[in-house]
Coordinates of C-alpha atoms and ligand atoms in Angstrom, one line a residue:
X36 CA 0.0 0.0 0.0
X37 CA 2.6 2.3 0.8
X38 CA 4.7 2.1 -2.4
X39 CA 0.9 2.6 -4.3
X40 CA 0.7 6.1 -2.2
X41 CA 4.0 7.3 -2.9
X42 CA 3.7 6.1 -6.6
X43 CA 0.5 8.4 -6.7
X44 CA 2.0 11.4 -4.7
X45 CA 4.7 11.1 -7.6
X46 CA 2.4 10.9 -10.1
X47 CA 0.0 13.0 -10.0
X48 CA -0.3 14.6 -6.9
X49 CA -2.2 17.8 -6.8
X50 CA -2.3 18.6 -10.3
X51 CA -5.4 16.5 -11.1
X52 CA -6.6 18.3 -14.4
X53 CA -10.2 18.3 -14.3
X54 CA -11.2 17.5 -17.9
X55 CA -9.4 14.1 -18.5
X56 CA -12.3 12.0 -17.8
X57 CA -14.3 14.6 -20.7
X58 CA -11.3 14.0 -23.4
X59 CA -11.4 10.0 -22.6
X60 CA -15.2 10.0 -23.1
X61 CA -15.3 11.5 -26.5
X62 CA -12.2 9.9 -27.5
X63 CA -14.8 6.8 -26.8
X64 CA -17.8 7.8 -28.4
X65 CA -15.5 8.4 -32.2
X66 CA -13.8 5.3 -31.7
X67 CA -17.2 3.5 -31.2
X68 CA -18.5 5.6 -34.5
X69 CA -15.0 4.9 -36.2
X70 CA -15.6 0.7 -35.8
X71 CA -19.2 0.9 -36.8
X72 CA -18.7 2.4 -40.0
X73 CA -16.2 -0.8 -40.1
X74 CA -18.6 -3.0 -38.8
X75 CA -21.5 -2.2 -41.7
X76 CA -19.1 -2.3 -44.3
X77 CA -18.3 1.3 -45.1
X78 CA -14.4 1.4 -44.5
X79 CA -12.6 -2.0 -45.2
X80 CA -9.8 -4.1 -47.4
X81 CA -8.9 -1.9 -50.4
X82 CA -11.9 0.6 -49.9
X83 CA -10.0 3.7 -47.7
X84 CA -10.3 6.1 -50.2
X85 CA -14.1 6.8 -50.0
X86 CA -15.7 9.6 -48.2
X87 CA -16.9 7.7 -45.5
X88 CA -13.7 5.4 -45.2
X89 CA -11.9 8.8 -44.9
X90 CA -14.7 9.7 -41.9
X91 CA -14.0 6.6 -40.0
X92 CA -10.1 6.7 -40.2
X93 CA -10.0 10.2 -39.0
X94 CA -12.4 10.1 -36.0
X95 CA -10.2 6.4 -35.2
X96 CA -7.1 8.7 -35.6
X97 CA -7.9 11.9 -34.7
X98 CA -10.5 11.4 -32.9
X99 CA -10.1 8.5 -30.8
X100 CA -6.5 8.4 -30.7
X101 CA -5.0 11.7 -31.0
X102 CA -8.1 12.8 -28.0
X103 CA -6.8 10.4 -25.7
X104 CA -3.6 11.5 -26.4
X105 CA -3.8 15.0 -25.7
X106 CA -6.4 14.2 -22.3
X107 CA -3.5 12.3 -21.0
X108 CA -0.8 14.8 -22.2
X109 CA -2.5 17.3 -20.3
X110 CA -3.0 15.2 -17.3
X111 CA 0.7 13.7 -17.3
X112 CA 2.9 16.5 -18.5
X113 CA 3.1 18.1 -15.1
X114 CA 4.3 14.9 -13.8
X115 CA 6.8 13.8 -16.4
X116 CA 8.2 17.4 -15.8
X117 CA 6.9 18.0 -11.8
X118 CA 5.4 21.6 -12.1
X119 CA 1.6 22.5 -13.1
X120 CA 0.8 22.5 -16.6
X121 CA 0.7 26.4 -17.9
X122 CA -2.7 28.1 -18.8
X123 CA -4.7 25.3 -17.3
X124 CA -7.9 26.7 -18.1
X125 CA -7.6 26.8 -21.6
X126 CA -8.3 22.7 -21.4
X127 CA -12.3 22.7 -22.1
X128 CA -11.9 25.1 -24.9
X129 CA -8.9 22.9 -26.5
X130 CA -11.5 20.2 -25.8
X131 CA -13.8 21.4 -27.6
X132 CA -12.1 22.4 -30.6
X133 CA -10.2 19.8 -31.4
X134 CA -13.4 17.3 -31.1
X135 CA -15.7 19.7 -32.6
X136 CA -12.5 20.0 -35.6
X137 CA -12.7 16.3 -36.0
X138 CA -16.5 15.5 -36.4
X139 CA -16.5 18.4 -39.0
X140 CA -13.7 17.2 -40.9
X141 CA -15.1 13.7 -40.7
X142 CA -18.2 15.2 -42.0
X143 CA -16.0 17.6 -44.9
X144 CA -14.7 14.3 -46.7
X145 CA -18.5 13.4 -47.3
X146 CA -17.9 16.0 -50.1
X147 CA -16.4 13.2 -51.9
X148 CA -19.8 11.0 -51.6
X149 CA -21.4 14.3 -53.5
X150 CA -22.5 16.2 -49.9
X151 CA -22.8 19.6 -51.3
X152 CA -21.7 21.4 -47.7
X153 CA -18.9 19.3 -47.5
X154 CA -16.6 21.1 -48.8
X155 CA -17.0 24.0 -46.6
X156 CA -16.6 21.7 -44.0
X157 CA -13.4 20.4 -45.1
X158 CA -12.3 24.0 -45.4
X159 CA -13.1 24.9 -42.0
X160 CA -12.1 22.0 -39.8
X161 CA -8.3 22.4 -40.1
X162 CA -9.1 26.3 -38.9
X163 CA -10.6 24.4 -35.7
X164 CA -8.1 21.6 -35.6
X165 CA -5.0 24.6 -35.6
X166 CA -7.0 26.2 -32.9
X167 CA -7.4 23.3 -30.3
X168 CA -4.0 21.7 -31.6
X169 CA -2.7 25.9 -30.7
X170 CA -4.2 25.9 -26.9
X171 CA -3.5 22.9 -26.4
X172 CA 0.3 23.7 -27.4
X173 CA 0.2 26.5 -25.4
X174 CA -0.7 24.7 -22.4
X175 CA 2.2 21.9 -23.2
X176 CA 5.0 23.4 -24.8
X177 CA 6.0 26.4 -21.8
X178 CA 5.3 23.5 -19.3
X179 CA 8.2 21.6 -20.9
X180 CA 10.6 24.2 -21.6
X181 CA 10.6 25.9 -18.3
X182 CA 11.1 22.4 -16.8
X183 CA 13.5 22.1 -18.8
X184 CA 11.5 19.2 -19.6
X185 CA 14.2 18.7 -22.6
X186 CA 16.8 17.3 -20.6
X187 CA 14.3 14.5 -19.3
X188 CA 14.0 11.0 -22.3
X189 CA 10.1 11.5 -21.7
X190 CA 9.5 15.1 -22.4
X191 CA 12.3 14.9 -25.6
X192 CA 9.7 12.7 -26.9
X193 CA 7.1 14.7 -26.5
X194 CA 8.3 17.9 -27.8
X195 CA 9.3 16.3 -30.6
X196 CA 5.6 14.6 -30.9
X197 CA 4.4 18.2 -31.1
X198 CA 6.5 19.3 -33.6
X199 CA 5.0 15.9 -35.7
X200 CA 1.7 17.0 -34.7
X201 CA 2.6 20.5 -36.4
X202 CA 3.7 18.8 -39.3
X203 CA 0.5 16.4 -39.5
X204 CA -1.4 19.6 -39.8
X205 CA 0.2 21.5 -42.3
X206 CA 0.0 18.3 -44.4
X207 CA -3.5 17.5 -44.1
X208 CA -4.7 21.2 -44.2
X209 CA -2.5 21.3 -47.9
X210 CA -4.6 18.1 -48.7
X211 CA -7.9 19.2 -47.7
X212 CA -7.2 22.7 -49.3
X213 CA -6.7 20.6 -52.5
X214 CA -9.4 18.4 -52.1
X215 CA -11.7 21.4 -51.8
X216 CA -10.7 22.7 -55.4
X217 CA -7.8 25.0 -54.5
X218 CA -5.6 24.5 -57.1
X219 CA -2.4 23.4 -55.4
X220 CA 0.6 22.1 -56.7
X221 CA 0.3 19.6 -54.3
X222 CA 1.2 15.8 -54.9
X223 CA -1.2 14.1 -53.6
X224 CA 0.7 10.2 -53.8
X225 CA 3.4 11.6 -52.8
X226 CA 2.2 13.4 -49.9
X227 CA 0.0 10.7 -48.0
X228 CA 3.4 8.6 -47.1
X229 CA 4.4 11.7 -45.2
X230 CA 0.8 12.8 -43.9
X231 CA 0.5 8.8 -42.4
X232 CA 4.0 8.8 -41.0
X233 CA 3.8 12.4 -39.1
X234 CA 0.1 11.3 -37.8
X235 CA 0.5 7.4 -36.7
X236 CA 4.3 7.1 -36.5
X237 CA 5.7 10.8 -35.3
X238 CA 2.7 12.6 -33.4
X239 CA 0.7 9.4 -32.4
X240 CA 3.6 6.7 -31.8
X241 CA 6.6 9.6 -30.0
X242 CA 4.1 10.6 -27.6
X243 CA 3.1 7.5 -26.6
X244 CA 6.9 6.8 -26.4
X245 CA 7.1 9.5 -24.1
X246 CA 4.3 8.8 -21.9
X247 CA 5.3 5.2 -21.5
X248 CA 8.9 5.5 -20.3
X249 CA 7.0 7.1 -17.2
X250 CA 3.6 4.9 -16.9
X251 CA 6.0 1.5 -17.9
X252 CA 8.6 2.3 -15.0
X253 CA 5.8 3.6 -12.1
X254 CA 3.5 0.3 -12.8
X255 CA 6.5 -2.0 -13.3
X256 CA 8.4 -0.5 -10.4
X257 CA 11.1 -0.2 -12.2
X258 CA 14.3 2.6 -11.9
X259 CA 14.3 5.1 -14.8
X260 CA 17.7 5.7 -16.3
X261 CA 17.9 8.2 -19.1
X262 CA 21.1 5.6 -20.9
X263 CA 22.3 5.5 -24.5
X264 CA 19.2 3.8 -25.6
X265 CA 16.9 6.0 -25.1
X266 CA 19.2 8.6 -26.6
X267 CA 19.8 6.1 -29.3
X268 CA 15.6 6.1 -30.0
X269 CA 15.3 10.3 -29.7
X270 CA 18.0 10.4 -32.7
X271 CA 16.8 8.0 -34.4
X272 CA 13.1 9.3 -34.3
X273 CA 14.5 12.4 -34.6
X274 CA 16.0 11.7 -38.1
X275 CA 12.9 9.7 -39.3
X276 CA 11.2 13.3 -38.9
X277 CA 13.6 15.7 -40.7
X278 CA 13.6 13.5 -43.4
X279 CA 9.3 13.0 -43.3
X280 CA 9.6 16.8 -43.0
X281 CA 11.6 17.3 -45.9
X282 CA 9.5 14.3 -48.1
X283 CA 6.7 16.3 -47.3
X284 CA 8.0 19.9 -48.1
X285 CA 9.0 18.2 -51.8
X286 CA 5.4 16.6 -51.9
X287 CA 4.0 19.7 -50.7
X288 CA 5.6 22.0 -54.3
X289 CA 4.6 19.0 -56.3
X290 CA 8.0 16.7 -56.4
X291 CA 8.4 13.3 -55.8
X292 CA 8.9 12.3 -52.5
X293 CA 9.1 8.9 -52.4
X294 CA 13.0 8.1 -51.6
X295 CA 12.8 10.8 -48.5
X296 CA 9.7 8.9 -47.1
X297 CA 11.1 5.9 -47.7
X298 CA 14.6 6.6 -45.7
X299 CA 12.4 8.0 -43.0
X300 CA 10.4 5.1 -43.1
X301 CA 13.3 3.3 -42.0
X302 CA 14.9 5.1 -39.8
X303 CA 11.7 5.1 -37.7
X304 CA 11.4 1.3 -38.1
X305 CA 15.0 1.4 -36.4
X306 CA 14.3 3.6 -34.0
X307 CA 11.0 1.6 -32.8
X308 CA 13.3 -1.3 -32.9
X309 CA 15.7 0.6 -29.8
X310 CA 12.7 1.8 -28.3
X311 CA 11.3 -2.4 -27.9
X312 CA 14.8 -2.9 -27.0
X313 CA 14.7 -0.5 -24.3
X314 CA 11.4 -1.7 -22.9
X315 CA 12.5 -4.7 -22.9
X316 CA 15.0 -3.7 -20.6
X317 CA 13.0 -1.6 -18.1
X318 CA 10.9 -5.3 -17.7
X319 CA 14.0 -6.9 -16.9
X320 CA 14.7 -4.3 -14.5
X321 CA 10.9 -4.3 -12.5
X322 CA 10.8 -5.0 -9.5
X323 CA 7.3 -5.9 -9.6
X324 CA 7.0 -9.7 -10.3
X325 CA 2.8 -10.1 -10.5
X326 CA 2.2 -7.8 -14.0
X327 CA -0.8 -6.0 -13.6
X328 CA -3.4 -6.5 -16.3
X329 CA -2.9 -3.2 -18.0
X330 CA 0.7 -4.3 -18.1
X331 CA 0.1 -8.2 -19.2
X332 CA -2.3 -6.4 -22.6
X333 CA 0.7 -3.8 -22.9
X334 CA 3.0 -6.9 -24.2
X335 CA 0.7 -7.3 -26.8
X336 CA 0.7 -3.9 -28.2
X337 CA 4.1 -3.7 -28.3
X338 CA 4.3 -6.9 -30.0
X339 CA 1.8 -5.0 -32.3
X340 CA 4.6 -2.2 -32.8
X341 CA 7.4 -4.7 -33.6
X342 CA 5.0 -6.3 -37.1
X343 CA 4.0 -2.9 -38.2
X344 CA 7.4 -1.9 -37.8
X345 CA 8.8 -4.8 -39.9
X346 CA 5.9 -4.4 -42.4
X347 CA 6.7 -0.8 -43.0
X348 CA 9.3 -1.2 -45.7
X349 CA 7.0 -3.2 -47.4
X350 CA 4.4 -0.5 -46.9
X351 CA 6.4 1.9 -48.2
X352 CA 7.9 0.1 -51.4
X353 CA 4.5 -1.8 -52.6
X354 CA 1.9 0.4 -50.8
X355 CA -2.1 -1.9 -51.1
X356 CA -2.2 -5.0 -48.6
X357 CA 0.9 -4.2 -47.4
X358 CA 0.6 -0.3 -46.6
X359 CA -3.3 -1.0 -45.0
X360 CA -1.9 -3.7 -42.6
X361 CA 0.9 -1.5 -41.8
X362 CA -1.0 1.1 -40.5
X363 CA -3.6 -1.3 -39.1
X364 CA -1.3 -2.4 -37.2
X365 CA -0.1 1.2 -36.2
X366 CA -3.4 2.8 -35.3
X367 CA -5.3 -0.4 -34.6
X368 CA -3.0 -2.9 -32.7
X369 CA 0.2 -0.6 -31.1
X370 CA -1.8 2.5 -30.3
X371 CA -5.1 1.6 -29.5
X372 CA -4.4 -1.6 -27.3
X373 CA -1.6 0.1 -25.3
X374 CA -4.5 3.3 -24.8
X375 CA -7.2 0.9 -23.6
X376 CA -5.2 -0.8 -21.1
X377 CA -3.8 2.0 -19.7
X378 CA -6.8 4.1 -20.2
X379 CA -8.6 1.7 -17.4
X380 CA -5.3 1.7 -15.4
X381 CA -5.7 5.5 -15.2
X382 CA -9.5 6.0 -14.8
X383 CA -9.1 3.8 -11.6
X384 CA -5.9 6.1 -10.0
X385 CA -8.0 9.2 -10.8
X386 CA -11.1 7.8 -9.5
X387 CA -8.8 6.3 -6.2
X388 CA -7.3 9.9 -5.9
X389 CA -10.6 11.8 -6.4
X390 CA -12.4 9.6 -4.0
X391 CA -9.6 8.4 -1.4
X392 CA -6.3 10.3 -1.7
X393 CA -8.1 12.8 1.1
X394 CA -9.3 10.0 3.6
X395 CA -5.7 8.6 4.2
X396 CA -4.7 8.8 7.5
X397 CA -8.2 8.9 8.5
X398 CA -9.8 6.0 7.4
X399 CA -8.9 2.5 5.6
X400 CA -8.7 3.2 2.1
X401 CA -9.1 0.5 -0.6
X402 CA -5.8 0.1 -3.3
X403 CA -6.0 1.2 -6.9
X404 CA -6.3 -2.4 -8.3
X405 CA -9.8 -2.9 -5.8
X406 CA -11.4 -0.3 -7.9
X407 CA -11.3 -2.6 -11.5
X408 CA -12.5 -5.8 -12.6
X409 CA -9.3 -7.2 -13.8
X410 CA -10.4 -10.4 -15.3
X411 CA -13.6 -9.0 -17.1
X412 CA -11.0 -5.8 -18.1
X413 CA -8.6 -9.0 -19.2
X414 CA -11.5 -10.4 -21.6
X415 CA -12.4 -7.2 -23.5
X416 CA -8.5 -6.3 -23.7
X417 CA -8.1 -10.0 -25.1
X418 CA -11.8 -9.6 -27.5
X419 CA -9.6 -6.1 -28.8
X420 CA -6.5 -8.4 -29.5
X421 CA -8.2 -10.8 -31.3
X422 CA -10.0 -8.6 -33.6
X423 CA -6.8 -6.9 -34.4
X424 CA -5.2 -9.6 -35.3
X425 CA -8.2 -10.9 -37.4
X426 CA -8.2 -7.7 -38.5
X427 CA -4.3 -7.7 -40.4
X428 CA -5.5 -10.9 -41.7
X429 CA -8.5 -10.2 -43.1
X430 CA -6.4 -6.7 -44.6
X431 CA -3.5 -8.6 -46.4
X432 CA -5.7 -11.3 -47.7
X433 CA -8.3 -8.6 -48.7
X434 CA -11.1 -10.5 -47.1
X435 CA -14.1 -7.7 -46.4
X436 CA -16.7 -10.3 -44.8
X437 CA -13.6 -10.9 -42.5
X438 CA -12.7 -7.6 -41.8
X439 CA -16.5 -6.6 -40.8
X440 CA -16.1 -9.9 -38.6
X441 CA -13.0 -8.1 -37.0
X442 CA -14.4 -4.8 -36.4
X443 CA -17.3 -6.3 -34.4
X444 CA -15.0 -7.8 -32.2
X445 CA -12.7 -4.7 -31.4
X446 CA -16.2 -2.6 -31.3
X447 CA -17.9 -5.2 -28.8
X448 CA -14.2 -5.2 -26.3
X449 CA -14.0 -1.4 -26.6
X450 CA -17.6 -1.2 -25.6
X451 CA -16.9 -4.1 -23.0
X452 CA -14.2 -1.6 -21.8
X453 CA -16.0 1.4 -21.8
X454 CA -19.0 0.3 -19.6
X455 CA -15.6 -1.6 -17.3
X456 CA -14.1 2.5 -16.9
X457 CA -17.8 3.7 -16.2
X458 CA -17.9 0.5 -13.4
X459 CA -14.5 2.3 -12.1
X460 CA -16.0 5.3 -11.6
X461 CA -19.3 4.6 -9.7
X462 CA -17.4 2.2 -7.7
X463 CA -19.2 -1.1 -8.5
X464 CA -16.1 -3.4 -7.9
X465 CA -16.3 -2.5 -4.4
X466 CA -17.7 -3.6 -1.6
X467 CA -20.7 -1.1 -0.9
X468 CA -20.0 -0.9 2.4
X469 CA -16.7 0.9 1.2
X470 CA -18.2 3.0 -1.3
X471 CA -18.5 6.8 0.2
X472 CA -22.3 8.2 0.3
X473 CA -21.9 10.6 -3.0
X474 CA -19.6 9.5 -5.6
X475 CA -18.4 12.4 -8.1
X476 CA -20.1 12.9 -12.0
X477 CA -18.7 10.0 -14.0
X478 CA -17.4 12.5 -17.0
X479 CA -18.1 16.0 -15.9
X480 CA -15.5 17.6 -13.1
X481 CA -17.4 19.2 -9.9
X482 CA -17.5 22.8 -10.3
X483 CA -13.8 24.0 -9.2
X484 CA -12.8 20.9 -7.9
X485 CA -9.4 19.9 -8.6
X486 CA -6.1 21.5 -8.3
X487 CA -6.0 25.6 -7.2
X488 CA -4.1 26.2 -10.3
X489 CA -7.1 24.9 -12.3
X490 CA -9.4 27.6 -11.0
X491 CA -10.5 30.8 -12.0
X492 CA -7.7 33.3 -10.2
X493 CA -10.6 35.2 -8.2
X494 CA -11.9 31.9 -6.7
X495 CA -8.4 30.4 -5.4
X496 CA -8.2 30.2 -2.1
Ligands
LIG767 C1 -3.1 11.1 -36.4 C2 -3.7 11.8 -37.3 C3 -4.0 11.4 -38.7 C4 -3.8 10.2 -39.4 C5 -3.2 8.9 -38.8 C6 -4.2 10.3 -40.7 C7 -4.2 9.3 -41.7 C8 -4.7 9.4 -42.9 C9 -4.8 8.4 -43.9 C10 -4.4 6.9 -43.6 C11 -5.2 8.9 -45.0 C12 -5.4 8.1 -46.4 C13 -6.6 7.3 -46.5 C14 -6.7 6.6 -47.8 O1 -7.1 7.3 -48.8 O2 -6.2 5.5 -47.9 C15 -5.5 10.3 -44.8 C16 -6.0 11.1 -45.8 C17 -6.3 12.5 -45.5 N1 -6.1 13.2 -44.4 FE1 -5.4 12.4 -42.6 N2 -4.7 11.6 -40.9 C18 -4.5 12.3 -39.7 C19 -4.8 13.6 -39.5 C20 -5.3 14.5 -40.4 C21 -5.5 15.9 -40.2 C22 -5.2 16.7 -38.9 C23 -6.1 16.5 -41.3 C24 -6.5 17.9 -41.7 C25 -6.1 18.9 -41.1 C26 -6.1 15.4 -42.3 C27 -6.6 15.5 -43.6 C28 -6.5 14.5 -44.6 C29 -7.0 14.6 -45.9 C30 -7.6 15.9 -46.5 C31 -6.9 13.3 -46.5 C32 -7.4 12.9 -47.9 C33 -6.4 13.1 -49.0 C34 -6.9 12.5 -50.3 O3 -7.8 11.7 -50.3 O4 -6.3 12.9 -51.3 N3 -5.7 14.2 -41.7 N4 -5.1 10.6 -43.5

């Protein structure tokens, strides 16, 4: 119990931000939109170019994944750097925008199913997107420099996730600018390789790179050392995006690209291979023998990262099958497993320090792990796996019926591990007896609850 406390002082301690639980829930609600337009057929095996293909990978990528990613930047960048996040209340507008950005650019590429006001819509959503991306840069970026957060492995990665996330942008606003009839010289072939590498492989895959040299160590108990490996990933990574950067500045003026993405294809391949590596040897070093079950899923997502890594070259020299299981893999299998798990790991420690952090010392508290189901969250987590992998298979052997088979089975374990995080948070895995008399909203934060630097300046005490 006592290591679980100080783990949690470490973590988190008072800088709870107060709209985590809001970004995970939407983050939800477009993944569950995301597999249903997989589940009836609409987005599958050799069909991602339609409009509504294009809807469902966006609110999977941007939506689900990229949502969850910036909730738990925003919740976990004042502990990988141990000060409070800058211009906290700008979170609910950065919310906001960046969900709001995504539904309307979802609904923008129904242009291309003949949906007249779709094209306005794909005009405006990247104005959205730049301004929740903005806030919620200018809430991440100060925190990191004036902690120097540079000098730390962790926050490296994430600055240089943010700079991706820049260049994921500026490549999909060109895109969409051209798609709407602007008459760019944009090349369009030659730019996706780039756009798909900044968004899965730099924004998506460094920041979860980041976040888990933290989370990995703190649940696996193990020491963090900031050794040649991880400096070995950073440069690597590092590389792979100055050259995706400069594929997609050729792409971008309507030159071939290709070679560039391909070399940074590589070198991000190699530096994924260093980052396993280096897991690897953080799970050597634990000193935490039973895995927890967010842990236990974890080995299968980065077992997820290891194929799409060793597909990639592949991907990137004979595109089709090879290119959709790739990024599959990518978005699907690495990402999305490693966010579920953890995303129920971290719904029970804010739910445990909403609820219990203030009766230590007073009364017996209950310990993280009572708070979750971890067998049921072990099924769902294992339904998700298996329709991944069914998934990949059904991609490379261009099987639709299959793939629709797939998609019902990641749809029915994310549900299975959405109503598990709402369990968490009304407390049904516990003993009633243990529960307190009023629990707090499931999604919405009480008014002003929360750290003092998350309130309005005339309210703090
Ligand atoms: C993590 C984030 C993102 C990922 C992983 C991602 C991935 C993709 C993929 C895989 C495609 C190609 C689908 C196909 O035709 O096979 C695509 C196309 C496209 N993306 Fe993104 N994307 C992301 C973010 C964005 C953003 C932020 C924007 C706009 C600001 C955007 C705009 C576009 C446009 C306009 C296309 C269509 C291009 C065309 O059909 O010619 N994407 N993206």
């Amino acid at each position: 119990m006592g290591d679980i406390i100080a783990m949690v002082g470490r973590m988190i301690g008072k800088q709870l931000s107060r709209w985590t639980l809001a970004w995970f829930a939407w983050a939800l609600c477009f993944l569950i939109a995301a597999l249903g337009l997989g589940v009836v057929g609409l987005a599958g095996p050799g069909a991602w170019s339609t409009g509504l293909a294009l809807a469902a990978v966006h609110l999977f990528a941007l939506g689900w994944l990229g949502m969850m990613m910036l909730g738990a930047l925003i919740q976990f960048t004042p502990v990988l750097c141990a000060r409070p996040v800058a211009w906290p209340g700008l979170a609910l507008s950065a919310l906001l925008l960046t969900g709001g950005g995504t539904a309307v650019l979802a609904a923008g590429f129904l242009s291309l199913e003949g949906w007249g006001p779709g094209q306005g819509l794909l005009a405006a959503a990247p104005v959205l997107l730049a301004a929740g991306f903005g806030l919620a840069g200018a809430m991440l970026v100060p925190t990191l420099i004036a902690a120097k957060g540079l000098a730390g492995a962790e926050g490296r990665m994430v600055v240089l996730a943010l700079i991706a996330l820049a260049g994921l942008w500026a490549t999909g606003t060109v895109m969409a600018a051209a798609l709407a009839g602007a008459g760019l010289p944009v090349s369009l072939p030659d730019a996706m390789p780039a756009h798909i590498l900044l968004g899965a492989g730099g924004w998506l895959t460094l920041a979860a790179f980041g976040v888990s040299y933290k989370l990995f160590a703190m649940f696996l108990l193990a020491p963090e050392t900031d050794g040649p490996l991880r400096r070995a990933v950073f440069g690597g990574a590092g590389l792979a995006l100055g050259l995706t950067f400069g594929g997609a500045g050729l792409a971008l003026i309507g030159r071939g690209a290709l070679p560039l993405s391909l070399l940074a294809a590589l070198a991000g391949a190699a530096s994924a291979g260093l980052y396993l590596a280096e897991t690897a040897r953080l799970w050597r070093s634990r000193r935490r023998p039973q895995l927890e079950v967010n842990m236990r899923w974890s080995r299968a997502a980065l077992a997820f990262l290891a194929l799409s890594a060793l597909l990639l070259p592949a991907a990137m020299l004979w595109g089709g099958r090879w290119a959709e299981a790739a990024i599959f893999l990518a978005l699907a299998g690495w990402l999305s497993t490693l966010t579920l798990a953890q995303m129920v790991r971290i719904v029970s420690f804010l739910t445990w320090i909403q609820i219990f952090a203030p009766q230590i010392g007073r009364r017996p508290v209950p310990l993280v792990s009572d708070l979750t189901d971890a067998r049921a969250t072990g099924r769902w987590l294992g339904l998700w796996t298996a329709g991944v992998a069914g998934g990949t298979a059904a991609l490379a052997m261009g099987h639709a019926g299959g793939f629709r088979l797939a998609a019902l089975a990641m749809l029915l374990g994310a549900l299975g591990l959405g109503r598990e995080a709402w369990a968490i948070r009304r407390l049904r895995h516990l003993d009633p007896a243990r529960r307190p008399d009023r629990l707090p909203p499931v999604i919405l934060p009480l008014p002003f609850q929360g750290a003092p630097h998350d309130r309005p300046r005339s309210l703090r005490a």
